[in-house]
PDB file of C-alpha atoms and ligand atoms in Angstrom:
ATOM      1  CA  UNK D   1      58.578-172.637 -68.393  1.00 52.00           C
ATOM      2  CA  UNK D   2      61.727-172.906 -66.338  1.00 58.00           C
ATOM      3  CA  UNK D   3      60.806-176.259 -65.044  1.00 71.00           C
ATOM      4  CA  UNK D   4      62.048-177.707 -68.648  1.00 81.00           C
ATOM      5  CA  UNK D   5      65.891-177.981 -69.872  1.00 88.00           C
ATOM      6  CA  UNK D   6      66.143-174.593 -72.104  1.00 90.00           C
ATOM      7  CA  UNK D   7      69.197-174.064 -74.883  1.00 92.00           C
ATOM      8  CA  UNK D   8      69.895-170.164 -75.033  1.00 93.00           C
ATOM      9  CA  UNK D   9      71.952-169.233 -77.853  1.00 92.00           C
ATOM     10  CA  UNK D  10      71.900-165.429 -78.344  1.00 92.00           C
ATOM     11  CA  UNK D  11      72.884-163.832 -75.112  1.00 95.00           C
ATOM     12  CA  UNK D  12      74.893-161.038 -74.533  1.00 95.00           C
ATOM     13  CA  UNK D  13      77.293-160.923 -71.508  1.00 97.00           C
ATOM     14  CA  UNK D  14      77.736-157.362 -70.882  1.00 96.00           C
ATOM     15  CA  UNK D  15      74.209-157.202 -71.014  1.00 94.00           C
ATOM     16  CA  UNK D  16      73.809-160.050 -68.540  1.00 95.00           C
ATOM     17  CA  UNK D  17      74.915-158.373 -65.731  1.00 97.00           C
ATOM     18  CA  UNK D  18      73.475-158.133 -62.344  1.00 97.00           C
ATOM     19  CA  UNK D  19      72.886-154.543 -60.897  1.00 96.00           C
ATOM     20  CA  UNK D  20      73.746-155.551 -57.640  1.00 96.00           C
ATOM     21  CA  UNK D  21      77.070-156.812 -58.808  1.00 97.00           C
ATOM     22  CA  UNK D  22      77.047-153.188 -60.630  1.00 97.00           C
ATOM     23  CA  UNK D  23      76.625-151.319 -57.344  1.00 96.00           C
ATOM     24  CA  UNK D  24      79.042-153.781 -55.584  1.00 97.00           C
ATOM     25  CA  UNK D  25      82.237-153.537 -57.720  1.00 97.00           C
ATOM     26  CA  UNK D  26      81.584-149.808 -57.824  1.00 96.00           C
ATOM     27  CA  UNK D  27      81.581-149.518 -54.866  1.00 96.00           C
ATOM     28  CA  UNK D  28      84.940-151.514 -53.748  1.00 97.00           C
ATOM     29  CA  UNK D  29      86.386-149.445 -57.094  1.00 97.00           C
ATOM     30  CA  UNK D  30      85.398-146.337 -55.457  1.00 96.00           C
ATOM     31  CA  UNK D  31      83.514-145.898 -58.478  1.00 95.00           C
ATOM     32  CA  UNK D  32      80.646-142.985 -58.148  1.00 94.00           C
ATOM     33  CA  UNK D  33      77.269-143.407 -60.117  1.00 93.00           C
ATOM     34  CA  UNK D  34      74.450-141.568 -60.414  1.00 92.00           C
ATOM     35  CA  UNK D  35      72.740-144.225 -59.056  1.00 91.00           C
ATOM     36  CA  UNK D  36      72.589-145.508 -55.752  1.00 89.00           C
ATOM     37  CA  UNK D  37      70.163-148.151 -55.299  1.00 94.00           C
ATOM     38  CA  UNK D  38      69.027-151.251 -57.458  1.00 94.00           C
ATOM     39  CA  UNK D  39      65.787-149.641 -58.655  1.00 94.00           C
ATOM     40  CA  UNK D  40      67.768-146.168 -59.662  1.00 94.00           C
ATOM     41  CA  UNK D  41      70.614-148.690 -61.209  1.00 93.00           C
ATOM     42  CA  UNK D  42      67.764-150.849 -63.557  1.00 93.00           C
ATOM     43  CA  UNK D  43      66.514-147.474 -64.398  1.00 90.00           C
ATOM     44  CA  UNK D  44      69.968-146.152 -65.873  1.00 89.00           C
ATOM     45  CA  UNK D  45      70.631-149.146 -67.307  1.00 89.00           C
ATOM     46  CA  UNK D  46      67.927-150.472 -69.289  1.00 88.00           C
ATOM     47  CA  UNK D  47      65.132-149.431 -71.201  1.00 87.00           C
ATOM     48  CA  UNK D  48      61.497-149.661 -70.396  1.00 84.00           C
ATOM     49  CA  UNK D  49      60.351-148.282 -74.083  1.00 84.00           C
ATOM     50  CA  UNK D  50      60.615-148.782 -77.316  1.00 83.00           C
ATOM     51  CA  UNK D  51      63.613-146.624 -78.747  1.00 81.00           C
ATOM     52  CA  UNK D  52      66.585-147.069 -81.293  1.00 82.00           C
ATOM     53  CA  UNK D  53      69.067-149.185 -81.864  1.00 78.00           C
ATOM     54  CA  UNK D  54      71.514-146.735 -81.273  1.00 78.00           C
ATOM     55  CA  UNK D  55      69.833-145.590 -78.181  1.00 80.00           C
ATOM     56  CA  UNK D  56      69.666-148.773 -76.719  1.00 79.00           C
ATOM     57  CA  UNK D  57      73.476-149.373 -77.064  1.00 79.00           C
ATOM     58  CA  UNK D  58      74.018-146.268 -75.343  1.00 84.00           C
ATOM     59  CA  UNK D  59      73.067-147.798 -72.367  1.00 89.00           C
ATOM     60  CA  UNK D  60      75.583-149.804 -71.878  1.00 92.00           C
ATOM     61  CA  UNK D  61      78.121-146.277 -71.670  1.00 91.00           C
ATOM     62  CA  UNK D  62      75.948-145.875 -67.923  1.00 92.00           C
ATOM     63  CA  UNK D  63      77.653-148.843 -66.121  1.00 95.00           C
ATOM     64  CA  UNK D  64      80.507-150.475 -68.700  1.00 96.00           C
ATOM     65  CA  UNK D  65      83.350-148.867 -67.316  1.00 96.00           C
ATOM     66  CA  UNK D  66      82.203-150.124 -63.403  1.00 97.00           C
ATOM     67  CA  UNK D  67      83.365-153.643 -64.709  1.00 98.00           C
ATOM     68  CA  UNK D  68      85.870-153.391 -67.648  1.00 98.00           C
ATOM     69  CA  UNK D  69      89.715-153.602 -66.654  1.00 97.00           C
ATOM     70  CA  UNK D  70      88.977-155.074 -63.127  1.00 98.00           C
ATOM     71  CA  UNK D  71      90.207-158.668 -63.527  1.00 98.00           C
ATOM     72  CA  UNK D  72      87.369-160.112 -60.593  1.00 98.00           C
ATOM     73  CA  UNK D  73      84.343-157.939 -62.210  1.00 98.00           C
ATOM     74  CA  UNK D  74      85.150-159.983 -65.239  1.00 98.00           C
ATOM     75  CA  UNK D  75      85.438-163.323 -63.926  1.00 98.00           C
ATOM     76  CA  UNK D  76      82.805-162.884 -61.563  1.00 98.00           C
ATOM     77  CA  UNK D  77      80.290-161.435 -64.265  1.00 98.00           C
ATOM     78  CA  UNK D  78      81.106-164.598 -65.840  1.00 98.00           C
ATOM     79  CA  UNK D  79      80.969-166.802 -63.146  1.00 98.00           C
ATOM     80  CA  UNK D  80      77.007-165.636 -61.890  1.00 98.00           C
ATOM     81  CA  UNK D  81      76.110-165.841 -65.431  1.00 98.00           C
ATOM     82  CA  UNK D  82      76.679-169.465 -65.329  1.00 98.00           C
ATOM     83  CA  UNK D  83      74.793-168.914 -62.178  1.00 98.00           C
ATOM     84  CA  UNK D  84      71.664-167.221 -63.178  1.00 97.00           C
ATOM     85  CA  UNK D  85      71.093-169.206 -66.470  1.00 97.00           C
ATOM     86  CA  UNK D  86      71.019-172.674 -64.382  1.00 96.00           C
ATOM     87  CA  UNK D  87      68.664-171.366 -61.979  1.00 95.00           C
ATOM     88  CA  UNK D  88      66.595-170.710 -64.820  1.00 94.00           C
ATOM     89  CA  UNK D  89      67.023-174.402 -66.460  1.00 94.00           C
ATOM     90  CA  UNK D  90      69.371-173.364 -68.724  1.00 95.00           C
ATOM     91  CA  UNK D  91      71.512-176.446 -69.638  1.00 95.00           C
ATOM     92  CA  UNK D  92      73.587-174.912 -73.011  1.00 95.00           C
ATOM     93  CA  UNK D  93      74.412-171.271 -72.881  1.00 96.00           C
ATOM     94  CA  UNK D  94      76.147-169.397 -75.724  1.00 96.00           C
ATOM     95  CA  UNK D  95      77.335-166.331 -74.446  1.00 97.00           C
ATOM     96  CA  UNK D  96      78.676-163.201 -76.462  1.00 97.00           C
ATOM     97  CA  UNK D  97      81.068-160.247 -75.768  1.00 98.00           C
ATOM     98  CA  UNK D  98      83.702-157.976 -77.159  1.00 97.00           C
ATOM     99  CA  UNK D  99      86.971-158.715 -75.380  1.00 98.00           C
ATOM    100  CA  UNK D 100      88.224-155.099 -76.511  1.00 98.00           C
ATOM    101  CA  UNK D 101      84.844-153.200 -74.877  1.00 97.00           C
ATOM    102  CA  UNK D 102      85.995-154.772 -71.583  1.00 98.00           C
ATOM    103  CA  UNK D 103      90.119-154.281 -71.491  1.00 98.00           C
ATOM    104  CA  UNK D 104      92.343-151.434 -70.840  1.00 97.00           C
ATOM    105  CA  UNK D 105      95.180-151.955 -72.335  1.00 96.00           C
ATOM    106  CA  UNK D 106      96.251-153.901 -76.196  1.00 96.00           C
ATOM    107  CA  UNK D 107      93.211-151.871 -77.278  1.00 96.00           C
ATOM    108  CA  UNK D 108      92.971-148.580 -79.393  1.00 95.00           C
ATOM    109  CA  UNK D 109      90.718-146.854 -78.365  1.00 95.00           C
ATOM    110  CA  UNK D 110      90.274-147.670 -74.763  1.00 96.00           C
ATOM    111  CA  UNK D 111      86.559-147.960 -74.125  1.00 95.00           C
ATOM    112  CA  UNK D 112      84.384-145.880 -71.447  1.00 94.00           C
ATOM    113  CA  UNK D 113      86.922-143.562 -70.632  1.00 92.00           C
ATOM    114  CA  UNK D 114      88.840-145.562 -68.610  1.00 94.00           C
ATOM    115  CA  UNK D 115      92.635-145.479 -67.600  1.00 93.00           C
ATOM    116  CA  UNK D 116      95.238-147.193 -69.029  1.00 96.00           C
ATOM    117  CA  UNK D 117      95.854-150.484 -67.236  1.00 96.00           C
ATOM    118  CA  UNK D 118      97.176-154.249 -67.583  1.00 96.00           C
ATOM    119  CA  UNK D 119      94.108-155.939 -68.881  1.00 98.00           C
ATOM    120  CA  UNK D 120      94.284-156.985 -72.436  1.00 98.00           C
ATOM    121  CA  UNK D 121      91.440-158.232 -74.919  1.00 98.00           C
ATOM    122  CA  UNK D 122      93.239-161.541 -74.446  1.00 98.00           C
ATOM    123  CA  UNK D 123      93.023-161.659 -70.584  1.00 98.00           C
ATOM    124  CA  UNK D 124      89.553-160.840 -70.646  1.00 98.00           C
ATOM    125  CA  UNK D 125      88.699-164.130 -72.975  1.00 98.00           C
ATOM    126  CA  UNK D 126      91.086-165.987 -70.262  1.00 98.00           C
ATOM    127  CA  UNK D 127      89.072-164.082 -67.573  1.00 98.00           C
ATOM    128  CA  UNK D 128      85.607-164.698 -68.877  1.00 98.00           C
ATOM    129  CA  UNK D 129      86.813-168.383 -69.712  1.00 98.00           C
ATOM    130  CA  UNK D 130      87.757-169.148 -66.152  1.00 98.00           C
ATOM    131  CA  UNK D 131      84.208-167.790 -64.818  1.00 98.00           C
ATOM    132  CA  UNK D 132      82.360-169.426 -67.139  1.00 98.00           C
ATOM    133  CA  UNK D 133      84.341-172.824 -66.881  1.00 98.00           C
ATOM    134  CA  UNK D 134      83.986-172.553 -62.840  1.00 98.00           C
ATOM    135  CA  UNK D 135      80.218-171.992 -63.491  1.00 98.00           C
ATOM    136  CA  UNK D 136      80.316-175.319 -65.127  1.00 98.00           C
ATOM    137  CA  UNK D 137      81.729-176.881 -61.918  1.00 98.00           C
ATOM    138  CA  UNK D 138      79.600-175.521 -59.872  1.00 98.00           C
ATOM    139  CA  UNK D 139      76.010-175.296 -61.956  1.00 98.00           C
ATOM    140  CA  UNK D 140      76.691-178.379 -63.650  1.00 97.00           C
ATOM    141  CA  UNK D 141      75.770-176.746 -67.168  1.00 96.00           C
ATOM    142  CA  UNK D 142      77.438-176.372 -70.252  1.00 96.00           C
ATOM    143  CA  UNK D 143      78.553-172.593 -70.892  1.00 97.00           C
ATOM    144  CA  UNK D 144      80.523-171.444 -74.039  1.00 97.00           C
ATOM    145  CA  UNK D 145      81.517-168.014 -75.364  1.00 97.00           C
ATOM    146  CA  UNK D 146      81.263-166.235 -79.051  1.00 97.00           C
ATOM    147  CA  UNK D 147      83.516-163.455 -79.459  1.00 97.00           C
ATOM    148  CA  UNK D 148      82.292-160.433 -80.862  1.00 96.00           C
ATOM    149  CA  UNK D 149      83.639-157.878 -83.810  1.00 94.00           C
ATOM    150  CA  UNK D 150      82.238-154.503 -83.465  1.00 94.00           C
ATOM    151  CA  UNK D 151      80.686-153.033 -86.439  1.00 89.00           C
ATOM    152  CA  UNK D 152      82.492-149.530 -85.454  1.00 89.00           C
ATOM    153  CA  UNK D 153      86.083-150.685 -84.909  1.00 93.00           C
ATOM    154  CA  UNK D 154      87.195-152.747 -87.814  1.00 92.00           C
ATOM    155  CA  UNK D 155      90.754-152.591 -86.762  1.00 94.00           C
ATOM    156  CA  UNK D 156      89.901-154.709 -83.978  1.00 96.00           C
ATOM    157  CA  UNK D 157      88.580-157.336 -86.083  1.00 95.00           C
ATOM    158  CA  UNK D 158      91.273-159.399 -86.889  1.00 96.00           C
ATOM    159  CA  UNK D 159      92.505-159.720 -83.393  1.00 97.00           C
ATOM    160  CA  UNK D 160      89.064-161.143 -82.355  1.00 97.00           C
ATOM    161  CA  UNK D 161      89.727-163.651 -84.722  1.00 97.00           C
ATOM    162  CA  UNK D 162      93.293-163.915 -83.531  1.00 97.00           C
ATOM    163  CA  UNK D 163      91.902-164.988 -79.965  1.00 98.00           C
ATOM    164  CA  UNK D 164      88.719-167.243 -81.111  1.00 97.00           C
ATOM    165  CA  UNK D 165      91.774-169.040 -82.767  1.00 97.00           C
ATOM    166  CA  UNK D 166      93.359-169.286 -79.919  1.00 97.00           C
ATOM    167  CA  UNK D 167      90.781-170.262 -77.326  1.00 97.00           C
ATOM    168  CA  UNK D 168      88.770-172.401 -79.681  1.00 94.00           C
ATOM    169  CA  UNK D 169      89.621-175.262 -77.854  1.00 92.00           C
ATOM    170  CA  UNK D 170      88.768-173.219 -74.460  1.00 94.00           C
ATOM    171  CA  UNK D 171      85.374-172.372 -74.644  1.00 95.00           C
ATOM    172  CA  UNK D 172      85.374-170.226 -77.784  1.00 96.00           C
ATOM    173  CA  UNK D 173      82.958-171.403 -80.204  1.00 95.00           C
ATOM    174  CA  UNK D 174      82.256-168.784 -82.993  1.00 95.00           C
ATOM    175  CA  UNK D 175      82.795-165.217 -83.860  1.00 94.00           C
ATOM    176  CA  UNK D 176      80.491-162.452 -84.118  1.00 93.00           C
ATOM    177  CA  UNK D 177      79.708-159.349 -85.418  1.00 91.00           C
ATOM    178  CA  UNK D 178      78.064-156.878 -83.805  1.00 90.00           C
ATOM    179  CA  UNK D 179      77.337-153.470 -82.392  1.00 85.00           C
ATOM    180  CA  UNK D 180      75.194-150.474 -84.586  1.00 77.00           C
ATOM    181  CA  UNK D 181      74.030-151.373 -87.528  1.00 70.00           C
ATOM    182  CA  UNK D 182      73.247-148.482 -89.217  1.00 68.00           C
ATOM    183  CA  UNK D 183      76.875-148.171 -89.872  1.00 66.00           C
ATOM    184  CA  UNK D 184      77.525-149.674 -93.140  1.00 63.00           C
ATOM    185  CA  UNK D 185      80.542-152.576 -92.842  1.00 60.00           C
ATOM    186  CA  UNK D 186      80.763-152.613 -96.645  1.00 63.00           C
ATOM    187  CA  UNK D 187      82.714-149.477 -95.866  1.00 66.00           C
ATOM    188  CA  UNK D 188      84.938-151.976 -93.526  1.00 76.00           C
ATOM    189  CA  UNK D 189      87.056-153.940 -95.767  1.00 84.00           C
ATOM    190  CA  UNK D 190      88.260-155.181 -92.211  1.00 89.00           C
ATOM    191  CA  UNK D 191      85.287-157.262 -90.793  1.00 88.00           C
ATOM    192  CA  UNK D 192      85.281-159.012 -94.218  1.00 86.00           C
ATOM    193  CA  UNK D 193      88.758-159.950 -94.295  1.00 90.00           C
ATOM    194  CA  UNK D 194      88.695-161.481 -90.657  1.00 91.00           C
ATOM    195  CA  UNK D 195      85.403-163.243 -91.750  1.00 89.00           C
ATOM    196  CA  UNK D 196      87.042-164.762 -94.436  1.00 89.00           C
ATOM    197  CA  UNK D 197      90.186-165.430 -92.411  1.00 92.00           C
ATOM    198  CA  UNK D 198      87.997-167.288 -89.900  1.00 92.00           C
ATOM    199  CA  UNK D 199      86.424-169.518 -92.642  1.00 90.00           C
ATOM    200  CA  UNK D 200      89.413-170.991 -93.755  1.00 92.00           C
ATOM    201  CA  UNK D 201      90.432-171.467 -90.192  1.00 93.00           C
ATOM    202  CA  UNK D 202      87.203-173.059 -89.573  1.00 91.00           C
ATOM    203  CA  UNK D 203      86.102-170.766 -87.230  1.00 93.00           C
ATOM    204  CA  UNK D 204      82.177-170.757 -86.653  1.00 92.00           C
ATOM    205  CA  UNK D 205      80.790-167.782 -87.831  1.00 90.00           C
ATOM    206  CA  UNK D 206      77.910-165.550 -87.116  1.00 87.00           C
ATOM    207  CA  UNK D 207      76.506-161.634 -87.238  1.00 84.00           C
ATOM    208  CA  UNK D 208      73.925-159.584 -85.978  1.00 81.00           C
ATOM    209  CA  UNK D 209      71.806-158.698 -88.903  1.00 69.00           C
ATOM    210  CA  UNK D 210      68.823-157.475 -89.584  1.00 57.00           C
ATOM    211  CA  UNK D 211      67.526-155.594 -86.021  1.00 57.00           C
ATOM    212  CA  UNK D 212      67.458-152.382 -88.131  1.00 54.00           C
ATOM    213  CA  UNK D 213      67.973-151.129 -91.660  1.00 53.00           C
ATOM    214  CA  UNK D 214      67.270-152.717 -94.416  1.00 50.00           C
ATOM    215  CA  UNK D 215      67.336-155.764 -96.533  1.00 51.00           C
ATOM    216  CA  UNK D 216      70.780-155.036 -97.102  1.00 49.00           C
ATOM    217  CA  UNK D 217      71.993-155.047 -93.982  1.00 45.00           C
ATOM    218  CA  UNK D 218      70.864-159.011 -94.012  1.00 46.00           C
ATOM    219  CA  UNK D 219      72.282-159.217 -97.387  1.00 48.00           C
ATOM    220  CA  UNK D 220      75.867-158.104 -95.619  1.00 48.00           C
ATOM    221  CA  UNK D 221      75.634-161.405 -93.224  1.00 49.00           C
ATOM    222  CA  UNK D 222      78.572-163.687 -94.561  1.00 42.00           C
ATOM    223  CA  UNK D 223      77.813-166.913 -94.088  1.00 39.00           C
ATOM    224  CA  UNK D 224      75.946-166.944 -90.840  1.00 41.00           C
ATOM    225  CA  UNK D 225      72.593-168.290 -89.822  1.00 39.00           C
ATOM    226  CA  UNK D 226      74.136-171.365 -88.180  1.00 47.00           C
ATOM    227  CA  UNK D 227      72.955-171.640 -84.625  1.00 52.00           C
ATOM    228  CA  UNK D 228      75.252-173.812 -81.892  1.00 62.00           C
ATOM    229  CA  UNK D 229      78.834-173.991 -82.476  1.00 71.00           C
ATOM    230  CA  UNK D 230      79.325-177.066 -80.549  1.00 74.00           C
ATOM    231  CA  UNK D 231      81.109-180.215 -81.973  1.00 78.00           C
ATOM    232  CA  UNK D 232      79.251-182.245 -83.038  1.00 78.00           C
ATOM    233  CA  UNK D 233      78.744-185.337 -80.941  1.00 81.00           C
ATOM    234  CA  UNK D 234      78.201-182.944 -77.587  1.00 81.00           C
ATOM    235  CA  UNK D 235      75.136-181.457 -80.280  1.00 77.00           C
ATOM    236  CA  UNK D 236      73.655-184.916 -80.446  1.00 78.00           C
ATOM    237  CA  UNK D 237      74.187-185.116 -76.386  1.00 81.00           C
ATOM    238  CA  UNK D 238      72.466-181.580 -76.308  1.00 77.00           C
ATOM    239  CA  UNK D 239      69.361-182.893 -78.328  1.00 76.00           C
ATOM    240  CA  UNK D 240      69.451-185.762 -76.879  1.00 77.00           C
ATOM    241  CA  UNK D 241      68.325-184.668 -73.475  1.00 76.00           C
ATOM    242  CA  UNK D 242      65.984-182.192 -74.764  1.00 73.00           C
ATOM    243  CA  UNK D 243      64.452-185.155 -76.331  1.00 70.00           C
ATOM    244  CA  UNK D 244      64.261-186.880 -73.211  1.00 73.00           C
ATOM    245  CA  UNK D 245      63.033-183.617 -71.343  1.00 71.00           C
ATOM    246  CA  UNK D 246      60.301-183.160 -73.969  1.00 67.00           C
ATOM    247  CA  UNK D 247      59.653-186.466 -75.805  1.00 64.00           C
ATOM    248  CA  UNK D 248      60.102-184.893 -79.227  1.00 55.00           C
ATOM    249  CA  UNK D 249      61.293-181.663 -80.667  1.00 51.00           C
ATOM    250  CA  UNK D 250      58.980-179.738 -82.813  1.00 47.00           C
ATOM    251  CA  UNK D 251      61.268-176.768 -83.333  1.00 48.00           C
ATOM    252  CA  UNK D 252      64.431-176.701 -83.253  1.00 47.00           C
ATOM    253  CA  UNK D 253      66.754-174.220 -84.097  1.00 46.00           C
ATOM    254  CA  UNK D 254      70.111-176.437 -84.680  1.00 46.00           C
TER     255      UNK D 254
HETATM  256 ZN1   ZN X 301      72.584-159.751 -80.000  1.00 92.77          ZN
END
C-alpha cells in the first residue's frame, strides 16, 4: 500500500513520536525512565489491548514531559514526522497537537510536572512550524498543522485560537478540539466561544467526536466534519495527483 501517494488527515503529533527519539532526548536531558530500551519504551507507551478512552490518554503522562519545554525535542519531533510519513508515501499530512501540553511557561497549568521554563504555547507552534516546514525541504511533501483545544482546559481555548490566527498563513490550517470526551464541554462555555470566534475569523474548524459516549457527544461537534483545510487551488493540486497516481478516485474524503 505504501507504493501509492497517501493523504493522512487525522494524525496526532505527540502521538507520532519515535521511541528512539524518546530514549535519546532523555537521555541528553538527563531524564530517568522506567524504561531503558525500545521494546520496554513501546511497552510504556502504547497499548496492545483494547481499553478506555481515558486510559489510553494516560499514556501519553509515561513519556510527554521527555519532550515538552526542550526547544530541539520539539522541532525535531516535527522534523522526523515529516520524515516518517514520506517514507511511507505520504504526500499531504495534517498533523495535530496542543501547543499548551508541550510548553512550560504562558501556560496554567504546566503539563507533566515539569519546571517552569521559557517555552511558550506560541514558541512551540513556531517550533513545530520550523520542523515541519524543514521536513518539506527535505521530504519534498506537503506538511501542515491543526491546533488543538483540550476538552479539560477551556481557559486555554481562546489562546489556541489566538495562535491558529496568527500562524494561519504559516502552516496552521484548522483548530481542534480534543482530549477526553467523557467530560461534557457543554459545561465549557469556553470551547464554544473560541469556536465561534474562529468562525467569524474564518478559521477551519474541527473536533474529535464521537470515539466514546453518546450521540450527544456528536451532537456537541460545531460545525466540523470538513476534512483538509488547504486553500483551495493546492486541494485541486492534491487531487490532482492522486488522480494521476490512481486514475480515478472512488472515495474521497475532501
Ligand atoms: Zn484524534
Amino acid at each position: 500500500m505504501f507504493n501509492d501517494p497517501q493523504v493522512e488527515l487525522h494524525v496526532h503529533l505527540d502521538g507520532a513520536i519515535r521511541i528512539e527519539t524518546l530514549l535519546d532526548v532523555a537521555k541528553r536531558r538527563g531524564i530517568t525512565l522506567p524504561a531503558t530500551t525500545v521494546s520496554e519504551m513501546i511497552k510504556l507507551c502504547t497499548v496492545d489491548k483494547p481499553g478506555t478512552l481515558t486510559e489510553f490518554l494516560n499514556k501519553f503522562s509515561q513519556y510527554m514531559h521527555i519532550v515538552a519545554g526542550d526547544r530541539d525535542a520539539i522541532k525535531r519531533i516535527a522534523y522526523e514526522f515529516v520524515e516518517t510519513k514520506a517514507k511511507e508515501g505520504v504526500i499531504y499530512v495534517e498533523t495535530r497537537y496542543s501547543p499548551h501540553l508541550l510548553a512550560n511557561c504562558d501556560v496554567e497549568p504546566i503539563s507533566w510536572n515539569q519546571k517552569r521554563g521559557d517555552v511558550t504555547p506560541d514558541k512551540v507552534v513556531h517550533l513545530v512550524n520550523e520542523g515541519l516546514k524543514q521536513g518539506e525541504r527535505d521530504f519534498k511533501i506537503k506538511a501542515r498543522s491543526i491546533l488543538c483545544c483540550m476538552r479539560h482546559m477551556p481557559n486555554w481555548s481562546m489562546e489556541v485560537l489566538e495562535l491558529c490566527k496568527k500562524y494561519q498563513n504559516h502552516g496552521v490550517v484548522a483548530m481542534d478540539l480534543a482530549g477526553d470526551e467523557s467530560l461534557n464541554c457543554k459545561a465549557f462555555p469556553l470551547h464554544r466561544k473560541a469556536y465561534e470566534e474562529a468562525e467569524k475569523n474564518g478559521i477551519h474548524r474541527t473536533v474529535h467526536a464521537g470515539e466514546v459516549g453518546p450521540a450527544s457527544v456528536v451532537k456537541e461537534n460545531i460545525n466540523a466534519a470538513k476534512s483538509c483545510f488547504l486553500p483551495e487551488k493546492e486541494k485541486k493540486e492534491l487531487l490532482n495527483q492522486l488522480y494521476g497516481a490512481y486514475g480515478m478516485i472512488k472515495d474521497t474524503c475532501f
